[in-house]
XYZ file of C-alpha atoms in Angstrom:
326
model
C -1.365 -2.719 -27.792
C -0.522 -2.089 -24.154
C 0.907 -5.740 -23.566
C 3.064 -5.352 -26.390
C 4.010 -2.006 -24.713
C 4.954 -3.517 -21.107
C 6.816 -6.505 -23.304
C 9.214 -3.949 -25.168
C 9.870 -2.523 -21.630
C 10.680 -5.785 -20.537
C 13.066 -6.811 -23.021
C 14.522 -3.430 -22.272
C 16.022 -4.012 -18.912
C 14.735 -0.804 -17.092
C 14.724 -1.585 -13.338
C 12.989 1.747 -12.053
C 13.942 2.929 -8.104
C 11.372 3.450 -6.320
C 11.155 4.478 -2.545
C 8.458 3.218 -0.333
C 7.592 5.353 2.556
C 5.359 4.348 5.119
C 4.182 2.484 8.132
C 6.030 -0.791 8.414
C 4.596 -3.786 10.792
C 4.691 -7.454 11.052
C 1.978 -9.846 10.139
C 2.550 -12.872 12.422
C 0.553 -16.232 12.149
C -0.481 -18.676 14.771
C -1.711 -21.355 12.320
C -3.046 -24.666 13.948
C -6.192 -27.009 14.549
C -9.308 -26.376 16.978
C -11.259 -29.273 17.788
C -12.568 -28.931 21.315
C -13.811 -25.944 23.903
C -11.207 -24.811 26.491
C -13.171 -25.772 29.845
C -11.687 -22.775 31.734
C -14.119 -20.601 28.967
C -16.175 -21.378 26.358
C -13.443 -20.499 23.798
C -11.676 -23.035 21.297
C -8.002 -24.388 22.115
C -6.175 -24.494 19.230
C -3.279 -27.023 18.898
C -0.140 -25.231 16.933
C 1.052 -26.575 13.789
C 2.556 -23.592 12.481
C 3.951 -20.219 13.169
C 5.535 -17.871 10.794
C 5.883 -13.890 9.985
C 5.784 -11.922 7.080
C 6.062 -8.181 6.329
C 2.985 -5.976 6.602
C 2.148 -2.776 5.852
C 4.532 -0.354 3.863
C 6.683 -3.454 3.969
C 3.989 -5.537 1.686
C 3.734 -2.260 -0.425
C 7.425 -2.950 -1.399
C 7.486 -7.036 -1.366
C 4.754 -6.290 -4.218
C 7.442 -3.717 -6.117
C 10.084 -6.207 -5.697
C 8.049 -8.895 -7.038
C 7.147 -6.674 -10.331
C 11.329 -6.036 -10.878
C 11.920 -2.577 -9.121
C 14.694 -1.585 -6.958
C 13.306 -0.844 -3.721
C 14.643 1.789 -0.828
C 11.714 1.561 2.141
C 12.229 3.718 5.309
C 9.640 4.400 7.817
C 9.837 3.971 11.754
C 10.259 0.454 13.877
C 10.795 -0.036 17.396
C 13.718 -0.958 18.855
C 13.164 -4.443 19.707
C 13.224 -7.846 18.845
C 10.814 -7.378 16.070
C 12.655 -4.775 14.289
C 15.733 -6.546 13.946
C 13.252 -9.560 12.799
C 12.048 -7.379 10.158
C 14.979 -6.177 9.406
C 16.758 -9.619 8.801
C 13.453 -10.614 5.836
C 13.928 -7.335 4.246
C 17.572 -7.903 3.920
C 17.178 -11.518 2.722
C 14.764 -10.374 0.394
C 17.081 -7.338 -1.165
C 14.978 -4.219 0.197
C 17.238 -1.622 0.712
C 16.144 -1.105 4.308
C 18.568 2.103 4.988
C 15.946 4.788 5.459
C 14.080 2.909 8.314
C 14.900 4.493 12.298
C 13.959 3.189 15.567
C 12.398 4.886 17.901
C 12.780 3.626 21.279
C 9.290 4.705 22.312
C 7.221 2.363 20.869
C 7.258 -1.256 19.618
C 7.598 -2.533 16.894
C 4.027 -3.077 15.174
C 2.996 -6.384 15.373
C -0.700 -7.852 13.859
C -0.812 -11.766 15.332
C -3.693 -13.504 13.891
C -4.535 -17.232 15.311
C -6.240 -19.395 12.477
C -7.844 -22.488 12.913
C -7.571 -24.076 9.027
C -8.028 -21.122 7.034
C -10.407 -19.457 9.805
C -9.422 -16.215 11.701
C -10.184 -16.912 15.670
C -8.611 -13.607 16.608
C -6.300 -10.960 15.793
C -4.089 -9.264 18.944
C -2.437 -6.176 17.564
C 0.683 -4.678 19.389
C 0.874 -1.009 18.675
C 1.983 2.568 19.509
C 0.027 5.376 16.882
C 1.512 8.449 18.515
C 3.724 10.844 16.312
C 7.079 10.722 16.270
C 9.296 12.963 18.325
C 10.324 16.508 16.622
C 13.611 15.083 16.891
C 13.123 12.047 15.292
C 10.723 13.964 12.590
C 13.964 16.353 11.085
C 16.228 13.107 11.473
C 14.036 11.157 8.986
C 13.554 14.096 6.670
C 17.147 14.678 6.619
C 17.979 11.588 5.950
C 14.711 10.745 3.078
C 16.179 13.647 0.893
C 19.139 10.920 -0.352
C 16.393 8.688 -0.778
C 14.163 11.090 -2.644
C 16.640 12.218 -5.001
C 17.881 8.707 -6.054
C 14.088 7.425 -6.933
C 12.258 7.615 -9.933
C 8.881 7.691 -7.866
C 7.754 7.602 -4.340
C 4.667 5.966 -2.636
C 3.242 6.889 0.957
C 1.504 3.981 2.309
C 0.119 5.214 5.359
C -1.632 3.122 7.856
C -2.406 5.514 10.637
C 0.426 4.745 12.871
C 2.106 7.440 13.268
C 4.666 8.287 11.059
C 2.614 10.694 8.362
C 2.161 13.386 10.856
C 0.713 16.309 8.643
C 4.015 18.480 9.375
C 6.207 15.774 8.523
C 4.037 14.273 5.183
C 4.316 17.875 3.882
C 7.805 18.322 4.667
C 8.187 14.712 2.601
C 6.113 15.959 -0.305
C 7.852 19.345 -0.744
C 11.128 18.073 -0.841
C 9.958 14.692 -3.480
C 7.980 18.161 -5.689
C 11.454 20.102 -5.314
C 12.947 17.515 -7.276
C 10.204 16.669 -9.669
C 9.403 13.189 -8.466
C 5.967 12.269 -8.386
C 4.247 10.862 -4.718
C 1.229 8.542 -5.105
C -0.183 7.662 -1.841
C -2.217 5.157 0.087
C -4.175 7.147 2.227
C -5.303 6.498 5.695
C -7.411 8.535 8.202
C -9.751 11.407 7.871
C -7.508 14.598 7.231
C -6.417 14.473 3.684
C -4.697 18.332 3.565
C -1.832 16.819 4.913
C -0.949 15.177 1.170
C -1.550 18.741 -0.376
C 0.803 17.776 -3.465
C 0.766 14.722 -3.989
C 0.074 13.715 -7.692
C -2.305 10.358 -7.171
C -4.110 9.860 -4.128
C -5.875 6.356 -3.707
C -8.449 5.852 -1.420
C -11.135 3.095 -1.811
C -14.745 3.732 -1.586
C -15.458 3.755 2.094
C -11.576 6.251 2.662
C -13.441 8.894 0.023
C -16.573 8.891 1.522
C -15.171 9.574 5.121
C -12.358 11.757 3.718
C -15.101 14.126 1.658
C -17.349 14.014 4.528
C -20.219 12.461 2.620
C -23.052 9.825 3.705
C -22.177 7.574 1.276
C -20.621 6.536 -2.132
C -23.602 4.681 -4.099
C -23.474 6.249 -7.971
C -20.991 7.767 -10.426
C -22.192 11.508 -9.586
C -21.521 10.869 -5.646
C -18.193 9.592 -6.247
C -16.864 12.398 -8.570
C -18.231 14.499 -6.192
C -16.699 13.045 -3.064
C -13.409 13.047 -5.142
C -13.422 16.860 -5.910
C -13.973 17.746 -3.056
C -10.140 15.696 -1.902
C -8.631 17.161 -5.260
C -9.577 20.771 -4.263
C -8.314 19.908 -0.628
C -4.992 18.467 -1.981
C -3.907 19.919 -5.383
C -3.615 15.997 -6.633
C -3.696 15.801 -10.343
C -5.743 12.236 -9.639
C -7.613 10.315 -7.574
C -7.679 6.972 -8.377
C -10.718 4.938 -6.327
C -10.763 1.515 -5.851
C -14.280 0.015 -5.808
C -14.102 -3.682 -4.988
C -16.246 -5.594 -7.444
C -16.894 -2.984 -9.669
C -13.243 -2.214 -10.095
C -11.457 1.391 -9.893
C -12.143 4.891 -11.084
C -9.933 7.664 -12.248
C -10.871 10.886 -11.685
C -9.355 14.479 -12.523
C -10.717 18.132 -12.534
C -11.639 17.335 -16.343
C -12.329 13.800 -16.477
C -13.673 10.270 -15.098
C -12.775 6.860 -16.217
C -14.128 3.555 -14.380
C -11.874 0.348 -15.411
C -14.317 -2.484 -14.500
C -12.924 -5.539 -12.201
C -11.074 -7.711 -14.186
C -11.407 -10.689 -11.229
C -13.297 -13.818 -12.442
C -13.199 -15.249 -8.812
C -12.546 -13.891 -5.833
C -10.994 -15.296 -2.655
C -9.251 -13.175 -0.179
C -9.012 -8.980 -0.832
C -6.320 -8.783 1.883
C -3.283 -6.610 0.436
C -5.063 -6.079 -2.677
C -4.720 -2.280 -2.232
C -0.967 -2.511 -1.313
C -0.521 -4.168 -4.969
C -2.645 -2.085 -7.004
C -0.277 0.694 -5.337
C 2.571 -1.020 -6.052
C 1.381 -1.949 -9.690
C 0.486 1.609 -10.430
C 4.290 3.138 -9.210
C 5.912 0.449 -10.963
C 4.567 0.988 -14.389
C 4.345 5.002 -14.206
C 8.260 4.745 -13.266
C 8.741 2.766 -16.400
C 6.902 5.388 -18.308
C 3.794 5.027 -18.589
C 0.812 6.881 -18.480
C -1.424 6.688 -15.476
C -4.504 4.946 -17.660
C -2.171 2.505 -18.785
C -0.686 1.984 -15.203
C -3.931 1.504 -13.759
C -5.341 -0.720 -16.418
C -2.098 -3.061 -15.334
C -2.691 -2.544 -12.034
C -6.504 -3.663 -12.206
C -4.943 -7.195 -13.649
C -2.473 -7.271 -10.847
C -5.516 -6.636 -8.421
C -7.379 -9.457 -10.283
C -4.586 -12.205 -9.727
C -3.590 -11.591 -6.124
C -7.624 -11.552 -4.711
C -7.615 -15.473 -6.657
C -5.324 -16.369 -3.731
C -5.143 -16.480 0.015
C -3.291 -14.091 2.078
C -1.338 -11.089 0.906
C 0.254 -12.506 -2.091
C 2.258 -10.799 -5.017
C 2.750 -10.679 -8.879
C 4.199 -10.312 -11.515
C 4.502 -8.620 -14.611
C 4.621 -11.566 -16.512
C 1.764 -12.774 -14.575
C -0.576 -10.171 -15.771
C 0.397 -9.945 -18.638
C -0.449 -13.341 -19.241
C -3.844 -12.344 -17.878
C -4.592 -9.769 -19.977
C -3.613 -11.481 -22.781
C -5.686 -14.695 -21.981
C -8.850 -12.588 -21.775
């Protein structure tokens, strides 16, 4: 029984190492109440109540690893500003081992500020800079990522399109992690998937494989293994693993397809859900085991986190106690 499985793992103490590569940003929340019209344009004024930060991106990607029990090395780019040492100073706190992140003086420091009214989104004012990084700045991270490669059990790209997985540099990434027989699952982003030529699990959702393959759509079993062949040939992957919202996620190979159904009985907010199916899936491959059984886990994870609001976490107690309660 798989929950007896993760439970003997458990009890064993393993604390796999896994590095988190990818594009780190702050999500920062103006939280207050709107009751009235600004009269200098018909727009509400909202009275602040609240303001707080949290980390975004590749940085949520390893809050959810942390959460599960790993030991976490993240490195990817900030700016060098105000909001990088902010960053900085929550992944310390929180025990991320933060030593593989540069700065690059060229761009800020990605910031997402979203001003709620209650629990209602009036706007979101993203601070940005998506260009590549400097050739410089490119061998500077590799070189320093190869310390980082070899001490991890697994790695996970979680790319958000800002920058950092230039295709020269992503390759560069996945030759070295494939040198040393470490497996690189990745969050993809963007349109041009030869860049993770490699990589053992690619996950896109529904909408990412559709774009990626270059088909209409994604609207029956046939489409999608077709859509996902087409990436494997592209890439080499051994898997693509596709999540599908409500219907849940499918694994597909050269050889095989597997749909795990949803295992959400309510849903509230999907925001992060994809960084901690990620994170779920690396956690329990680096403690062994296979990628059916990882993803079965990682559809519970999925479950618990979309029951709450925001980009929240789990753990492996957590969904264990899920799957065992159904």
């Amino acid at each position: 029984m798989l929950s007896q499985k993760v439970r003997d793992l458990q009890q064993a103490g393993n604390r796999p190492n896994i590095l988190v590569i990818g594009d780190l940003m702050i999500d920062h929340y103006i939280v207050g109440e709107a009751n009235r019209l600004s009269p200098e344009a018909p727009v509400p004024v909202v009275n602040v109540r609240n303001e707080f930060i949290t980390p975004g991106g590749a940085a949520n990607v390893a809050q959810n690893l942390l959460s599960l029990g790993a030991g976490i090395t993240l490195g990817g780019v900030t700016g060098n500003d105000a909001d990088a040492d902010r960053l900085s100073d929550v992944l310390k706190k929180e025990g991320i081992d933060a030593s593989a992140i540069f700065k690059d003086a060229t761009r800020p420091t990605t910031v997402k500020t979203r001003v709620m009214a209650g629990s209602h989104q009036l706007v979101r004012v993203d601070r940005e800079t998506t260009h590549p990084l400097s050739a410089d700045l490119q061998k500077a991270f590799i070189a320093h990522a190869k310390n980082a490669i070899d001490a991890a059990d697994i790695i996970v790209f979680s790319d958000y399109n800002k920058g950092l997985f230039a295709p020269e540099l992503t390759q560069h990434l996945i030759e070295e992690a494939n040198r040393r027989d470490k497996k690189v699952i990745v969050d993809p982003k963007g349109l041009d998937y030869h860049k993770y030529k490699g990589a053992y699990i690619i996950k896109p959702n529904r909408k990412e494989l559709a774009e990626a393959a270059k088909t209409e759509r994604i609207s029956n079993v046939e489409q999608l293994q077709e859509a996902a062949r087409v990436i494997l040939k592209q890439t080499g992957a051994q898997y693509i693993v596709v999540t599908l919202s409500e219907q849940g996620m499918a694994i597909v190979s050269e050889l095989a397809y597997q749909l795990l159904p949803v295992k959400a009985t309510s849903v509230f907010d999907v925001t992060g859900a994809g960084d901690t199916v990620i994170a779920a899936m690396a956690y329990f491959m680096a403690q062994g085991l296979n990628i059916d059984e990882a993803c079965e886990l990682a559809n519970h994870a999925a479950a618990i986190v979309i029951r709450q609001a925001g980009s929240a976490v789990t753990t492996v107690e957590e969904i264990l106690q899920d799957m065992e309660s159904r």
